[in-house]
């Protein structure tokens, strides 16, 4: 009898253990606590414990079990399927519906239904489908973002009429913007390769409360892949390779991930080699010679040729090719149940990148530059993140990030008819520490307080020198002389310190509405010293600038029912002058930029209205966001005048040019709207599309603002069934008339648009502006097996010749790319 009773107790206990399941995060492999587990009728409602465990014995075997957590997508699974899958459930932060989970708006996981700001999310699945050659090409596919390129090895994203140092780039919680991010166009966005990205999030509009200076137009946040832990040791690897016909691109990426119970590692190496880019041959815009390269310089890779070379194929844009190598090493270590450690190492480097628009610049009808290259662009990042979940009264969760970055860039120039080659080299060390914390004020977590701090210190060194080439038998044989060259930034060194604290409060007023408000105080200090004044004379060679700013945001979300969401945001932002604003010296198009130590911060005050409408059980979504931004004390490049009213002349590299500088103006505005849709037509077909319109002018001078793209958009139709995926896309861009360009500042490169009246004395009568264009593309993917897939894209099907707004290089012509992806 005793043995029988023991057997019954043992059977019941074993059955109960068999009914205990574990809920894990699909990204990290860690247990997820506080997951609500219930059935459709909600007669059963239980919660996972600190170990992610929950007993589901009360559910029927064929009953659907629902898993819900604020930071994860809701999951539905039959109990029998869960038990057959080793009693394990994986939850993900990527929703299968249209309500994404984003991290960048509040620096913690949050559903879009509680977010007032316009956001966009590009997942790893999206990145694989788009198969972009660079991260700049990836950003160009996002609704509301336009990308400018001065050379193929670059890409400057424009968000709401803002670009370069008015847009903040962030990677894994570390700001990439540094003290020499310039006004104009930047190529730094490409230093994070798409193959290493887990996802990319974009926050539109001023985001200075959470991110500080520079986030006037928005924030682009790259999230790289992170390794996962596993109770059983695993080694997971991936291999990716792509070939593109338009520039003979070959990209290869190899990733290896080691998963263990107590730690995990991910190593990813990517190499891309891009040949010269060919433009489209079909010139629907009517300008037969516009953008053609009739002559080019062969002075690359150590070669020397005294005169330009005739191009046998004018549509082939010589001197656009380059190569890039990227390395990512990440470690993930759960220190205990409440604390995780991430160690993140990144390195990116390129070959010399030819500055295409300068290498095609003419002087007296001939090519001006024999050499104009960016030297290898190098970026190194080392960061550690402590991810805390202490569940204390003063902090429920938080992240402390300490990082070091080193950025190296250089410029190498030599003109035709000269043997003098100039070098300008910059080296930036950035040390940063930031903490972001959150705590619920009420037990139901309807009221949440977030707070944090940030410190970032930039140390900038700028070096310059000149060497005269020694030519023997038509080849370079060392150097015969050295000479002085004006440095790009203060040659005595400069530094820039930013420190800030912020508080953010979020409350669900009721089931239909959410209020969010926040405030931030930021202080910046800048120091710079000039030594050599051979070329530029300053009244004061030692400068110190100290600026402080308070920014705030107020957001409101109203959901009258499950199918409607109305958003409104009032926010302020600022950008404090950096080393580039104050101390840059350079020449372009006959204008020489000189230092201006009197520049002060510019501010942005923005209002935004948004609407989301869901259809067909949330399988289809339409959205629209309209905004208005007032810029106060805005910074614009303008001429420097002598006392008699004439434009000051400055000598630079042996030539005299008009002196210009960054100057504070009064007020200006930028307004616009983005309308988009996304949804499923059926189980096999889905579609998406967007249209963006932006306008900006100055109030004080009544001029168009720079970096305002014309109306642009995209529409897609996709089909999927079993192992096959097919898609088609249309991209278009409206004309931008020359009267809508800011001629004074010249950032939009109006002088690179078609010439309609070569004899005109004023640029507004000489140039056409940016022509309209439209392209068609096809794509397909076939899943050969569960571990192997093949993908192909045919872009610019009609081989249209077009140049993106403000760009100096034509976009690719008809391009076939084929890629292979293998998982092991």
Tab-separated table of N, CA and C in Angstrom, residues 43 108 133 154 218 253 675 736:
chain	number	residue	atom	x	y	z
A	43	UNK	N	-10.190	32.946	-18.148
A	43	UNK	CA	-10.559	32.246	-16.914
A	43	UNK	C	-9.312	31.758	-16.177
A	108	UNK	N	14.149	52.349	-23.993
A	108	UNK	CA	13.686	51.074	-23.447
A	108	UNK	C	12.573	50.570	-24.344
A	133	UNK	N	23.866	47.778	-50.754
A	133	UNK	CA	25.323	47.713	-50.808
A	133	UNK	C	25.958	48.393	-49.604
A	154	UNK	N	29.910	56.998	-49.880
A	154	UNK	CA	29.347	57.950	-48.934
A	154	UNK	C	27.842	57.830	-48.893
A	218	UNK	N	16.262	64.326	-36.402
A	218	UNK	CA	15.886	63.005	-35.928
A	218	UNK	C	17.096	62.202	-35.506
A	253	UNK	N	30.339	38.184	-46.263
A	253	UNK	CA	30.214	38.314	-44.815
A	253	UNK	C	30.160	36.922	-44.190
A	675	UNK	N	3.165	60.521	-45.837
A	675	UNK	CA	2.022	59.610	-45.789
A	675	UNK	C	2.491	58.239	-46.225
A	736	UNK	N	12.990	69.586	-58.692
A	736	UNK	CA	13.204	70.717	-57.796
A	736	UNK	C	13.741	71.865	-58.626
